[in-house]
Short mmCIF file of C-alpha atoms in Angstrom, two decimals:
data_model
loop_
_atom_site.label_atom_id
_atom_site.label_comp_id
_atom_site.label_asym_id
_atom_site.label_seq_id
_atom_site.Cartn_x
_atom_site.Cartn_y
_atom_site.Cartn_z
CA UNK A 1 -17.21 -3.99 38.01
CA UNK A 2 -14.84 -1.44 39.40
CA UNK A 3 -14.16 1.93 37.76
CA UNK A 4 -10.62 0.76 37.00
CA UNK A 5 -11.94 -2.28 35.11
CA UNK A 6 -14.32 -0.05 33.12
CA UNK A 7 -11.47 2.28 32.19
CA UNK A 8 -9.28 -0.68 31.15
CA UNK A 9 -12.09 -2.15 29.03
CA UNK A 10 -12.73 1.24 27.37
CA UNK A 11 -9.02 1.65 26.63
CA UNK A 12 -8.81 -1.86 25.16
CA UNK A 13 -11.88 -1.21 22.98
CA UNK A 14 -10.41 2.10 21.78
CA UNK A 15 -7.05 0.48 20.99
CA UNK A 16 -8.73 -2.36 19.08
CA UNK A 17 -10.91 0.14 17.18
CA UNK A 18 -7.82 2.20 16.31
CA UNK A 19 -5.96 -0.91 15.10
CA UNK A 20 -8.94 -1.93 12.96
CA UNK A 21 -9.15 1.60 11.50
CA UNK A 22 -5.42 1.57 10.68
CA UNK A 23 -5.70 -1.89 9.10
CA UNK A 24 -8.69 -0.79 6.99
CA UNK A 25 -6.89 2.37 5.86
CA UNK A 26 -3.82 0.31 4.92
CA UNK A 27 -5.99 -2.14 2.97
CA UNK A 28 -7.71 0.73 1.11
CA UNK A 29 -4.31 2.27 0.35
CA UNK A 30 -2.98 -1.06 -1.00
CA UNK A 31 -6.11 -1.46 -3.11
CA UNK A 32 -5.76 2.04 -4.58
CA UNK A 33 -2.03 1.53 -5.24
CA UNK A 34 -2.73 -1.76 -6.98
CA UNK A 35 -5.55 -0.37 -9.09
CA UNK A 36 -3.92 2.93 -10.08
CA UNK A 37 -0.26 1.87 -10.19
CA UNK A 38 1.98 4.80 -11.17
CA UNK A 39 -1.04 7.12 -11.26
CA UNK A 40 -1.35 6.68 -7.47
CA UNK A 41 2.16 8.04 -6.93
CA UNK A 42 1.56 10.87 -9.38
CA UNK A 43 -1.63 12.03 -7.67
CA UNK A 44 -0.02 11.77 -4.21
CA UNK A 45 2.87 13.95 -5.44
CA UNK A 46 0.44 16.53 -6.87
CA UNK A 47 -1.83 16.84 -3.81
CA UNK A 48 -1.27 18.43 -0.41
CA UNK A 49 -1.60 15.13 1.43
CA UNK A 50 -1.90 11.40 0.86
CA UNK A 51 -5.44 11.44 2.21
CA UNK A 52 -6.46 14.16 -0.29
CA UNK A 53 -4.92 12.13 -3.12
CA UNK A 54 -6.71 8.98 -2.00
CA UNK A 55 -10.00 10.88 -1.77
CA UNK A 56 -9.51 12.01 -5.36
CA UNK A 57 -8.76 8.48 -6.54
CA UNK A 58 -11.84 7.11 -4.75
CA UNK A 59 -13.86 9.91 -6.38
CA UNK A 60 -12.48 8.80 -9.76
CA UNK A 61 -13.64 5.27 -9.02
CA UNK A 62 -17.11 6.56 -8.10
CA UNK A 63 -17.41 8.66 -11.27
CA UNK A 64 -16.09 5.77 -13.36
CA UNK A 65 -18.75 3.46 -11.90
CA UNK A 66 -21.41 5.88 -13.18
CA UNK A 67 -20.22 5.53 -16.79
CA UNK A 68 -21.97 3.18 -19.15
CA UNK A 69 -18.91 1.56 -20.71
CA UNK A 70 -19.36 -0.90 -23.52
CA UNK A 71 -16.80 -3.38 -24.79
CA UNK A 72 -15.87 -3.19 -28.43
CA UNK A 73 -17.35 -5.82 -30.66
CA UNK A 74 -14.88 -7.78 -32.83
CA UNK A 75 -15.71 -5.70 -35.93
CA UNK A 76 -14.99 -2.41 -34.14
CA UNK A 77 -11.81 -3.81 -32.66
CA UNK A 78 -10.65 -4.91 -36.12
CA UNK A 79 -11.61 -1.51 -37.59
CA UNK A 80 -9.54 0.36 -34.99
CA UNK A 81 -6.59 -2.02 -35.37
CA UNK A 82 -6.67 -1.51 -39.16
CA UNK A 83 -6.96 2.27 -38.77
CA UNK A 84 -3.99 2.21 -36.40
CA UNK A 85 -1.88 0.19 -38.82
CA UNK A 86 -2.73 2.62 -41.62
CA UNK A 87 -1.70 5.57 -39.44
CA UNK A 88 1.59 3.96 -38.56
CA UNK A 89 2.40 3.30 -42.23
CA UNK A 90 1.58 6.94 -43.11
CA UNK A 91 3.98 8.25 -40.47
CA UNK A 92 7.01 8.25 -42.80
CA UNK A 93 5.32 10.59 -45.30
CA UNK A 94 3.50 12.90 -42.87
CA UNK A 95 4.61 12.56 -39.23
CA UNK A 96 2.90 15.69 -37.87
CA UNK A 97 -0.43 14.88 -39.47
CA UNK A 98 -0.16 11.28 -38.27
CA UNK A 99 0.23 12.40 -34.65
CA UNK A 100 -2.93 14.53 -34.94
CA UNK A 101 -4.77 11.64 -36.57
CA UNK A 102 -3.59 9.28 -33.83
CA UNK A 103 -5.00 11.62 -31.19
CA UNK A 104 -8.32 11.74 -33.05
CA UNK A 105 -8.37 7.94 -33.34
CA UNK A 106 -7.85 7.63 -29.58
CA UNK A 107 -10.68 10.13 -28.97
CA UNK A 108 -13.04 8.16 -31.22
CA UNK A 109 -12.06 4.91 -29.55
CA UNK A 110 -12.62 6.14 -26.01
CA UNK A 111 -15.92 7.76 -27.05
CA UNK A 112 -17.13 4.49 -28.56
CA UNK A 113 -16.22 2.70 -25.33
CA UNK A 114 -18.36 5.23 -23.41
CA UNK A 115 -15.72 7.49 -21.85
CA UNK A 116 -16.25 11.27 -21.88
CA UNK A 117 -14.13 13.01 -24.50
CA UNK A 118 -14.32 16.66 -23.46
CA UNK A 119 -11.59 18.06 -21.24
CA UNK A 120 -8.27 16.19 -21.39
CA UNK A 121 -7.89 16.09 -17.60
CA UNK A 122 -11.37 14.54 -17.32
CA UNK A 123 -10.39 11.94 -19.91
CA UNK A 124 -7.30 11.11 -17.89
CA UNK A 125 -9.30 10.87 -14.66
CA UNK A 126 -11.85 8.50 -16.16
CA UNK A 127 -9.28 6.37 -17.99
CA UNK A 128 -7.09 6.10 -14.89
CA UNK A 129 -9.47 3.67 -13.21
CA UNK A 130 -8.96 0.89 -15.76
CA UNK A 131 -6.00 2.10 -17.84
CA UNK A 132 -3.71 3.78 -15.30
CA UNK A 133 -0.61 1.94 -16.48
CA UNK A 134 -0.73 3.59 -19.92
CA UNK A 135 -1.67 7.12 -18.85
CA UNK A 136 1.92 8.33 -18.91
CA UNK A 137 1.99 7.32 -22.58
CA UNK A 138 -1.21 9.26 -23.22
CA UNK A 139 0.03 12.36 -21.38
CA UNK A 140 3.35 12.31 -23.23
CA UNK A 141 1.70 11.78 -26.63
CA UNK A 142 -0.85 14.52 -25.96
CA UNK A 143 1.89 16.96 -24.93
CA UNK A 144 3.83 16.21 -28.13
CA UNK A 145 0.65 16.71 -30.16
CA UNK A 146 0.19 20.15 -28.57
CA UNK A 147 3.81 20.99 -29.32
CA UNK A 148 3.26 19.81 -32.90
CA UNK A 149 0.40 22.27 -33.29
CA UNK A 150 2.78 25.03 -32.21
CA UNK A 151 5.46 23.77 -34.63
CA UNK A 152 7.84 22.84 -31.82
CA UNK A 153 8.10 19.03 -32.09
CA UNK A 154 11.01 17.29 -33.78
CA UNK A 155 10.54 14.24 -36.00
CA UNK A 156 11.95 12.03 -33.25
CA UNK A 157 9.41 13.44 -30.79
CA UNK A 158 6.65 12.79 -33.33
CA UNK A 159 7.87 9.20 -33.63
CA UNK A 160 7.81 8.90 -29.84
CA UNK A 161 4.24 10.26 -29.79
CA UNK A 162 3.15 7.52 -32.17
CA UNK A 163 4.84 4.92 -29.97
CA UNK A 164 3.00 6.36 -26.94
CA UNK A 165 -0.34 6.34 -28.75
CA UNK A 166 0.28 2.74 -29.81
CA UNK A 167 0.69 1.69 -26.16
CA UNK A 168 -2.59 3.38 -25.22
CA UNK A 169 -4.49 1.95 -28.18
CA UNK A 170 -3.17 -1.54 -27.42
CA UNK A 171 -4.39 -1.15 -23.84
CA UNK A 172 -7.81 0.17 -24.92
CA UNK A 173 -8.23 -2.60 -27.48
CA UNK A 174 -6.94 -5.21 -25.08
CA UNK A 175 -4.33 -6.46 -27.52
CA UNK A 176 -1.33 -5.31 -29.52
CA UNK A 177 -2.99 -3.94 -32.68
CA UNK A 178 0.19 -3.75 -34.77
CA UNK A 179 3.73 -5.05 -34.86
CA UNK A 180 6.18 -3.91 -32.22
CA UNK A 181 8.39 -1.89 -34.60
CA UNK A 182 8.43 1.87 -34.02
CA UNK A 183 7.03 3.79 -37.02
CA UNK A 184 10.30 5.23 -38.31
CA UNK A 185 11.80 1.75 -38.60
CA UNK A 186 9.01 0.38 -40.83
CA UNK A 187 9.85 0.23 -44.51
CA UNK A 188 6.78 -0.56 -46.67
CA UNK A 189 8.95 -1.69 -49.59
CA UNK A 190 10.79 -4.26 -47.48
CA UNK A 191 9.42 -7.80 -48.18
CA UNK A 192 9.67 -8.80 -44.52
CA UNK A 193 7.21 -6.04 -43.50
CA UNK A 194 4.38 -7.60 -45.45
CA UNK A 195 4.69 -10.83 -43.50
CA UNK A 196 5.27 -9.24 -40.09
CA UNK A 197 1.97 -7.35 -39.98
#
């Protein structure tokens, strides 16, 4: 074999290896985008580079795999759905308190499932692996709750927080726990409400 043939073979092997590496990177990127949905784009926008963002998302997957998550049994699921419905009914009389209670209910629910409940950013990171599509709801609701504590949230924002928490709870429970009406539109004295729950 001549030196020219060796060089050609080496070049071909390097080109094939580079193509395989590019194809694998594209497949990993597609997999991350599919798994994390809008969270993928958010992390890419927040990091210095796409590769740094993808490293973070793979790290989230690794940390998530270390958790001992447990599915809710039917009794727990029913208990959380009932607690959510009660919160939503109470909204009309005490919207600010209801938002705080909704946040506590979410914290109890994710703790029972086995997610860490300490730092909010850690909660988001762990939840993003299986619940990325509802994280925007959780972030928005949490921000409104913080504004509520400072006395800065309007009643409409409080209503929106409850709607956001409902989306997250539905995702965590794996079903829609209550009717689709936003809390401010529910009227307990209306006869139709009793049949729509």
